[in-house]
CSV table of C-alpha atoms and ligand atoms in Angstrom, one decimal:
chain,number,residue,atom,x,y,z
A,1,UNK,CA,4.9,1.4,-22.4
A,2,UNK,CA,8.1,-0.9,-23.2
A,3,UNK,CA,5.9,-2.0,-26.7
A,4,UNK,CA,5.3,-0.1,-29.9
A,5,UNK,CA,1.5,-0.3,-29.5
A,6,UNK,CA,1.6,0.2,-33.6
A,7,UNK,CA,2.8,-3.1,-34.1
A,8,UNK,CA,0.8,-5.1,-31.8
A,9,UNK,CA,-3.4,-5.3,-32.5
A,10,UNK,CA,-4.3,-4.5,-28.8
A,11,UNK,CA,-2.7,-2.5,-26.2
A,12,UNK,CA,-2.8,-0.6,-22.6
A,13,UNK,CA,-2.0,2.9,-22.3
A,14,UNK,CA,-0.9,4.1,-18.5
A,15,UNK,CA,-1.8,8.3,-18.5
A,16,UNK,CA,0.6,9.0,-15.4
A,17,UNK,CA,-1.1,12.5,-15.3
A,18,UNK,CA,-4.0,10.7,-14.4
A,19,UNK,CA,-1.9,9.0,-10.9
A,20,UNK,CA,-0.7,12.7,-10.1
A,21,UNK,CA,-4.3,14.0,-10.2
A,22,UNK,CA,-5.7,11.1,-8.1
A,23,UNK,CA,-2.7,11.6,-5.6
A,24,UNK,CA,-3.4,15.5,-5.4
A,25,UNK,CA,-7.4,14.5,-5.1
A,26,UNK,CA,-6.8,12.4,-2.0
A,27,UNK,CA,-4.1,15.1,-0.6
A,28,UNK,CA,-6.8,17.4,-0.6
A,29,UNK,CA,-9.7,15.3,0.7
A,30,UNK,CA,-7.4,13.6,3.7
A,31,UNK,CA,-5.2,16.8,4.9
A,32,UNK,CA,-4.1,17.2,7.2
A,33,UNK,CA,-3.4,13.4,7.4
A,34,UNK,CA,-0.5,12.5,4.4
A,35,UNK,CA,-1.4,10.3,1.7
A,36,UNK,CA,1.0,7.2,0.7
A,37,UNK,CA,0.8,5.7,-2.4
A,38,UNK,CA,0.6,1.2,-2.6
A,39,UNK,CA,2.4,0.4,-5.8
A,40,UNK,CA,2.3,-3.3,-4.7
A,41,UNK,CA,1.7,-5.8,-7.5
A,42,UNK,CA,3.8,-4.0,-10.2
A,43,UNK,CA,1.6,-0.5,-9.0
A,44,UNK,CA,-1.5,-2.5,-9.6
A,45,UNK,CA,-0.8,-3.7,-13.4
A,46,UNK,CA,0.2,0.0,-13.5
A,47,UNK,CA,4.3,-0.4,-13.7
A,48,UNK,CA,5.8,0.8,-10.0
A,49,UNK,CA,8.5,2.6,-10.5
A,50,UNK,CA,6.8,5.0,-13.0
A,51,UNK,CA,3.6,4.9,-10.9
A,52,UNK,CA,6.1,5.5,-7.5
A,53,UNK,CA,7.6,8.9,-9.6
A,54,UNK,CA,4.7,9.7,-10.5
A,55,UNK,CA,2.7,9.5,-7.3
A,56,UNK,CA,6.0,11.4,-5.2
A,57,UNK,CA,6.1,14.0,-7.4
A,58,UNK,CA,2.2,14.6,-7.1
A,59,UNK,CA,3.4,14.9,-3.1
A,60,UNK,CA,2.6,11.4,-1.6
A,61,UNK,CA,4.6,11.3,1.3
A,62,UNK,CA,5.6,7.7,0.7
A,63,UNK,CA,5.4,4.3,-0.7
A,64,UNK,CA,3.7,0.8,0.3
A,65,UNK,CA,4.7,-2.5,-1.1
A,66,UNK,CA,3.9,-6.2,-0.4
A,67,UNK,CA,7.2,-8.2,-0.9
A,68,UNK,CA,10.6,-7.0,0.4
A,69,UNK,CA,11.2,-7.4,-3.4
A,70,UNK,CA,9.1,-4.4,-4.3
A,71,UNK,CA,10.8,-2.6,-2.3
A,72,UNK,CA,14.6,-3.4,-3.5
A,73,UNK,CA,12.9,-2.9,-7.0
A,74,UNK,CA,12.0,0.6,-6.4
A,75,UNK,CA,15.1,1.9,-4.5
A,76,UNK,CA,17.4,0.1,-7.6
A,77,UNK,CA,15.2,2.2,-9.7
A,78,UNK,CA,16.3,5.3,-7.9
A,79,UNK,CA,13.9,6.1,-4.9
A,80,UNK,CA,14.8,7.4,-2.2
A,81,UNK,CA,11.0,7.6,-0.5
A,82,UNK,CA,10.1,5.7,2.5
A,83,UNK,CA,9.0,2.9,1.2
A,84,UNK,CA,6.7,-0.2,3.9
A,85,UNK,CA,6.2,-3.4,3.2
A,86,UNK,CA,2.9,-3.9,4.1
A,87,UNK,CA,3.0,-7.4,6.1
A,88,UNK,CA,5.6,-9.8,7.8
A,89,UNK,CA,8.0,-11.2,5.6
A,90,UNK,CA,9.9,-14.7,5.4
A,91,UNK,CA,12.8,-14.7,7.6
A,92,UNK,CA,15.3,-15.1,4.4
A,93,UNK,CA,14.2,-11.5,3.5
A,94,UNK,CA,15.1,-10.0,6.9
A,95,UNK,CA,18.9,-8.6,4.8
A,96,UNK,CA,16.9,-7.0,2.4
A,97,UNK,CA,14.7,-5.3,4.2
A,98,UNK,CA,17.8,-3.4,5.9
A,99,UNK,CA,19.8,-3.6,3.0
A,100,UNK,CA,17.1,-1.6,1.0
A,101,UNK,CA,16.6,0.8,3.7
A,102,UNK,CA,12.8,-0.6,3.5
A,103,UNK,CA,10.5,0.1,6.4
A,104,UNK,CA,9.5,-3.2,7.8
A,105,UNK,CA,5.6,-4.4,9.4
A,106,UNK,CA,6.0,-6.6,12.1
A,107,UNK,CA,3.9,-8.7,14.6
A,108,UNK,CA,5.6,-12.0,15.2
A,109,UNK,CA,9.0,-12.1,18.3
A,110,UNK,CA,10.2,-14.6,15.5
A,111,UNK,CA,10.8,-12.0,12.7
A,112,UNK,CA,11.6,-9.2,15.4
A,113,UNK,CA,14.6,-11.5,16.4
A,114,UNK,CA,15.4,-12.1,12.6
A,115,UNK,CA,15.4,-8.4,11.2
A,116,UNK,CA,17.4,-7.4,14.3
A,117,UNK,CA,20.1,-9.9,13.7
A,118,UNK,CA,20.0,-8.7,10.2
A,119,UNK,CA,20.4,-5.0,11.1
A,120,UNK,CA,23.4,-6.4,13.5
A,121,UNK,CA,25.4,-8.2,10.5
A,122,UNK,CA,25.2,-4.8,8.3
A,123,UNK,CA,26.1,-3.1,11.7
A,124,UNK,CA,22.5,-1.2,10.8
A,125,UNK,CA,21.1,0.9,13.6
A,126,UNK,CA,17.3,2.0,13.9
A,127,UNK,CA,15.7,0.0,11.3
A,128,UNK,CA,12.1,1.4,11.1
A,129,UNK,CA,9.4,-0.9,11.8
A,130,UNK,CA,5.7,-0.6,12.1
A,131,UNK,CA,3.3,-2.5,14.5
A,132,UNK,CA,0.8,-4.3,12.5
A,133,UNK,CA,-2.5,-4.9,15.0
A,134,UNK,CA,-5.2,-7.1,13.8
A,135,UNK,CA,-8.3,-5.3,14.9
A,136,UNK,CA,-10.7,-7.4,12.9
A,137,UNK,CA,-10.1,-8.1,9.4
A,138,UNK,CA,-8.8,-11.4,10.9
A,139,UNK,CA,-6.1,-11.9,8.1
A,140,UNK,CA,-2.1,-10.9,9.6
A,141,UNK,CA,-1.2,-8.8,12.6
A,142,UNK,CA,-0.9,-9.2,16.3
A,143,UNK,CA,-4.3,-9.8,18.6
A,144,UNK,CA,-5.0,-6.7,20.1
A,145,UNK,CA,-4.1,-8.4,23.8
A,146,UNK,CA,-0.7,-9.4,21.9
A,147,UNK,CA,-0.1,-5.8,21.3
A,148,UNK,CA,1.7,-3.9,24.2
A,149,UNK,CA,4.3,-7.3,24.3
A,150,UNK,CA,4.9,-7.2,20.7
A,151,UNK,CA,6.0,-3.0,21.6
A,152,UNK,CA,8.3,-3.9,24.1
A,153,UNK,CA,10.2,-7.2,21.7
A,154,UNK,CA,10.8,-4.3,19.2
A,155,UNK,CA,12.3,-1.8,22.5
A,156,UNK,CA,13.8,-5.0,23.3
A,157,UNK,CA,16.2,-4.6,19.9
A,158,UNK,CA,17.1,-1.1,20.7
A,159,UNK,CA,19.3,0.6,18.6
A,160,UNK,CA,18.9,-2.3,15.9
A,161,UNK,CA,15.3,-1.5,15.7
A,162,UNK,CA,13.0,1.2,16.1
A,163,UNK,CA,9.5,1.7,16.1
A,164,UNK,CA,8.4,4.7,14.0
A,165,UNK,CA,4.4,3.2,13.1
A,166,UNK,CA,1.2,1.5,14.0
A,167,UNK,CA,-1.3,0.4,11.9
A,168,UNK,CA,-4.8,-1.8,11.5
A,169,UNK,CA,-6.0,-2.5,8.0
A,170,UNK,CA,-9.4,-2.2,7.3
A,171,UNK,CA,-12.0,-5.4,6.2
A,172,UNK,CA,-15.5,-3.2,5.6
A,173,UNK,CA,-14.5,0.1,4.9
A,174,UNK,CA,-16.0,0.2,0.9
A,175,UNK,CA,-19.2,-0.6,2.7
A,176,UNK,CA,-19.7,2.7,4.6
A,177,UNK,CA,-23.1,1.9,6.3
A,178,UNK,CA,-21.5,-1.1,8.0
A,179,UNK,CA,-20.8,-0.7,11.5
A,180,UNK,CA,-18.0,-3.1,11.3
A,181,UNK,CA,-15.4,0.2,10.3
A,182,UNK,CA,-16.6,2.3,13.7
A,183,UNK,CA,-16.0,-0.6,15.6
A,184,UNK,CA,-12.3,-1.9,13.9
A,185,UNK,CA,-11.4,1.8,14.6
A,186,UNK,CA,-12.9,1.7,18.2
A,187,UNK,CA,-10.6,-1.0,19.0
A,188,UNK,CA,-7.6,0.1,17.2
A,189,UNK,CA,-7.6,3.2,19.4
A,190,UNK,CA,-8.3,1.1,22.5
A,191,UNK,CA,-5.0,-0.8,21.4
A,192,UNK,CA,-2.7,2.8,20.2
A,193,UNK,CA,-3.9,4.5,23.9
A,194,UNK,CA,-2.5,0.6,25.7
A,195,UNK,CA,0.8,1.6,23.9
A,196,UNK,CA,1.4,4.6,25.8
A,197,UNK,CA,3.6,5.5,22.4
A,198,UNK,CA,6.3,8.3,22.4
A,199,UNK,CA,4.9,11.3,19.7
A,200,UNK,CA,6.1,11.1,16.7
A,201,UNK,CA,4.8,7.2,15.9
A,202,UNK,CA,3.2,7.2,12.9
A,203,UNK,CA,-0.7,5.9,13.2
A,204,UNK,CA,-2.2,4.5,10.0
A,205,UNK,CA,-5.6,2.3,9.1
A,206,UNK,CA,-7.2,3.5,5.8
A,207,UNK,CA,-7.3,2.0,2.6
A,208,UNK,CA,-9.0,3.8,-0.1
A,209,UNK,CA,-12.3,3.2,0.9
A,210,UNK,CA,-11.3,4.2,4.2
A,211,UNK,CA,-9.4,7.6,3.5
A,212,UNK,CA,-12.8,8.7,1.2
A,213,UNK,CA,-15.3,7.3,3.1
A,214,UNK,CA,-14.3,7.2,6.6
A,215,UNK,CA,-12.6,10.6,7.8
A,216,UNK,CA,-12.1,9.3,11.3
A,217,UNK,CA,-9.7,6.7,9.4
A,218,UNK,CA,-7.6,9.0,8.2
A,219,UNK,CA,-5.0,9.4,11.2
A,220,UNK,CA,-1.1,9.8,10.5
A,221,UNK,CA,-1.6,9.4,6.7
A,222,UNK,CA,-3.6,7.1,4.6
A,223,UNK,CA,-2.4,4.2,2.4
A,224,UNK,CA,-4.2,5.0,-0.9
A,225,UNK,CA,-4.4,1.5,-3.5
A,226,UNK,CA,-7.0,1.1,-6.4
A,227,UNK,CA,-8.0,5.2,-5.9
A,228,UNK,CA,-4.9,6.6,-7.4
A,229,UNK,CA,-5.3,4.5,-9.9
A,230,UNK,CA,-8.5,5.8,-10.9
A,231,UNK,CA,-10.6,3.4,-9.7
A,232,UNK,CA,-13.9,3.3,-7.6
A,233,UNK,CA,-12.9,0.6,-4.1
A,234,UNK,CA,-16.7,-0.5,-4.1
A,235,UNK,CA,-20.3,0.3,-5.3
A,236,UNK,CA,-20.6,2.0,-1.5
A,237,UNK,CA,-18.4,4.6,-2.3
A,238,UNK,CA,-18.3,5.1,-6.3
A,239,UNK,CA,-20.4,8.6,-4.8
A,240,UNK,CA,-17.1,9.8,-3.5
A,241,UNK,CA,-15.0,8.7,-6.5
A,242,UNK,CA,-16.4,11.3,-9.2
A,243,UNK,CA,-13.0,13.2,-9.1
A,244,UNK,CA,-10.6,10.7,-9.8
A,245,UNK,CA,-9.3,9.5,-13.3
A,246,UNK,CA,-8.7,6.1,-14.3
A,247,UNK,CA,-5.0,5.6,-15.2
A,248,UNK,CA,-5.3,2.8,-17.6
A,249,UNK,CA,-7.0,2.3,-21.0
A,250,UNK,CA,-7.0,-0.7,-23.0
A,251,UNK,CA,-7.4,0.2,-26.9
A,252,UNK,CA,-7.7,-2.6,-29.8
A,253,UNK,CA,-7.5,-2.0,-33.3
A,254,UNK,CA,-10.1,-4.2,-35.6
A,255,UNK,CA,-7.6,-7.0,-36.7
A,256,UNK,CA,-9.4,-9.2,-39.4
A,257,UNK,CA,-12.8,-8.2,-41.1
A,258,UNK,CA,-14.7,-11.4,-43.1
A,259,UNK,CA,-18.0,-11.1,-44.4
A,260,UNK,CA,-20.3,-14.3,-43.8
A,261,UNK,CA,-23.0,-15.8,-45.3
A,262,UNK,CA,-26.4,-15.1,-43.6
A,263,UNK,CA,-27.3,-17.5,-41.3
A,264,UNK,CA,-24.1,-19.2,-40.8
A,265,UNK,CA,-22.8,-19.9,-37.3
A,266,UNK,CA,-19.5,-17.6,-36.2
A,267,UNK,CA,-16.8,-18.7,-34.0
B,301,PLP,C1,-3.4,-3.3,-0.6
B,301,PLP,C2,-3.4,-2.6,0.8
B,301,PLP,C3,-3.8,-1.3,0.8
B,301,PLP,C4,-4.4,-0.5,-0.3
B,301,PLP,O1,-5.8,-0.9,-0.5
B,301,PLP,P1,-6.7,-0.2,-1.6
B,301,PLP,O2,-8.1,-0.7,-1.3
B,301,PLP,O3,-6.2,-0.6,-2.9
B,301,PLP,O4,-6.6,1.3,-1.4
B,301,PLP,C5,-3.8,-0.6,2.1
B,301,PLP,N1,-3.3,-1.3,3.2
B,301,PLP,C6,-2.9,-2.6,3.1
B,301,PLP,C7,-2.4,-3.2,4.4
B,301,PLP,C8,-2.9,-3.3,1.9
B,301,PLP,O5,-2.5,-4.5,1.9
């Protein structure tokens, strides 16, 4: 913390020993597949660059972010992990993207064209992207039928670009009796096996929910959120969340004490 808790009434405390634990937990519960830690959001309220240290040192294999801003936050912090940003980003932060040596998720020609050009001015070879296929959750990514075309504009971009991952994101997975998970990862395969990709591609869908609930999401590695923070994704799998710690407390001291006539109305 950046505040002397003693001199302010209320307070959060961030145990980091708690974020190694739950990293190690989900090592163990998803190997072989890797675990990579999502510090998006400032590490979820957490603070992301101590969360990122925290969550490589406990042996997460790498980082996830949501802005290209996250990203150039960490590495000027001092890490040197992989580090994706998790969707398509405006075409202004294309430089930043290489500049930051971030890994990049892509699924429109548009941006393609974009970080290519950028990895061109900086005279950048093999910027690492990763496909992002919409298999359901109907938010970002390329249609499944949109996939093998989207492959071959990122070959197209050779040496400037190079395509080191796949991935689907999840929309059910905290609900673990819902079909709708089986079915996402039915079609995600159905898309990967259209690819014919080279080995070596990283292959990623699970969320937290989906790397506890769902071993048959756990592929390549897993993208681990609100669990390495401590907390349960959903009712549907708190069952499955016993071992992990909650990183954050928020403590209060009493402030003010008055004593009130009976009867009389408060606040
Ligand atoms: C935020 C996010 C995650 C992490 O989700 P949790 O439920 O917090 O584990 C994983 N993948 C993507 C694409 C995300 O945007």
């Amino acid at each position: 913390s950046d505040a002397d808790a003693s001199a302010r009434w209320a307070w959060a405390d961030v145990d980091l020993d708690a974020i190694a634990h739950n990293v190690e937990h989900l090592r163990s519960v998803v190997a072989p597949s890797a675990v990579w830690a999502v510090v998006k959001a400032n590490g979820y309220g957490h603070g992301a660059v101590e969360v990122a240290r925290a969550a490589m040192d406990a042996g997460a294999q790498g980082l996830c972010v949501a802005l290209a801003g996250e990203g150039a936050q960490l590495r000027v912090a001092g890490i040197d992990a992989p580090i994706l940003v998790l969707s398509e980003q405006p075409v202004a932060a294309a430089d930043d993207i290489v500049r930051f040596r971030l890994m990049a998720t892509v699924y429109t020609v548009a941006f393609i064209e974009a970080l290519a050009s950028a990895a061109r001015a900086r005279r950048v070879e093999g910027v690492p992207v990763h496909l992002k296929i919409d298999t359901g959750m109907q938010r970002v990514g390329v249609a499944v039928d949109g996939a093998v075309a989207m492959v071959a504009a990122v070959r197209a971009q050779a040496p400037a670009l190079r395509l080191v991952g796949v991935f689907t994101h999840l929309a059910m997975a905290d609900e673990p009796a819902d079909p709708f998970t089986a079915r996402q990862l039915a079609v995600f395969d159905d898309a990967v096996d259209a690819l014919s990709l080279p080995p070596g591609v990283l292959v990623h869908a699970a969320n937290s929910a989906g790397a506890l609930a769902h071993p048959g999401a756990r592929r390549s590695f897993v993208r681990a959120g609100i669990a390495i923070y401590g907390v349960s994704p959903g009712h549907g799998v708190d069952a499955l969340c016993g071992a992990l710690r909650p990183a954050m407390s928020v403590s209060a001291r009493v402030s003010y004490v008055k004593r009130v006539a009976a009867g009389s109305r408060i606040s």
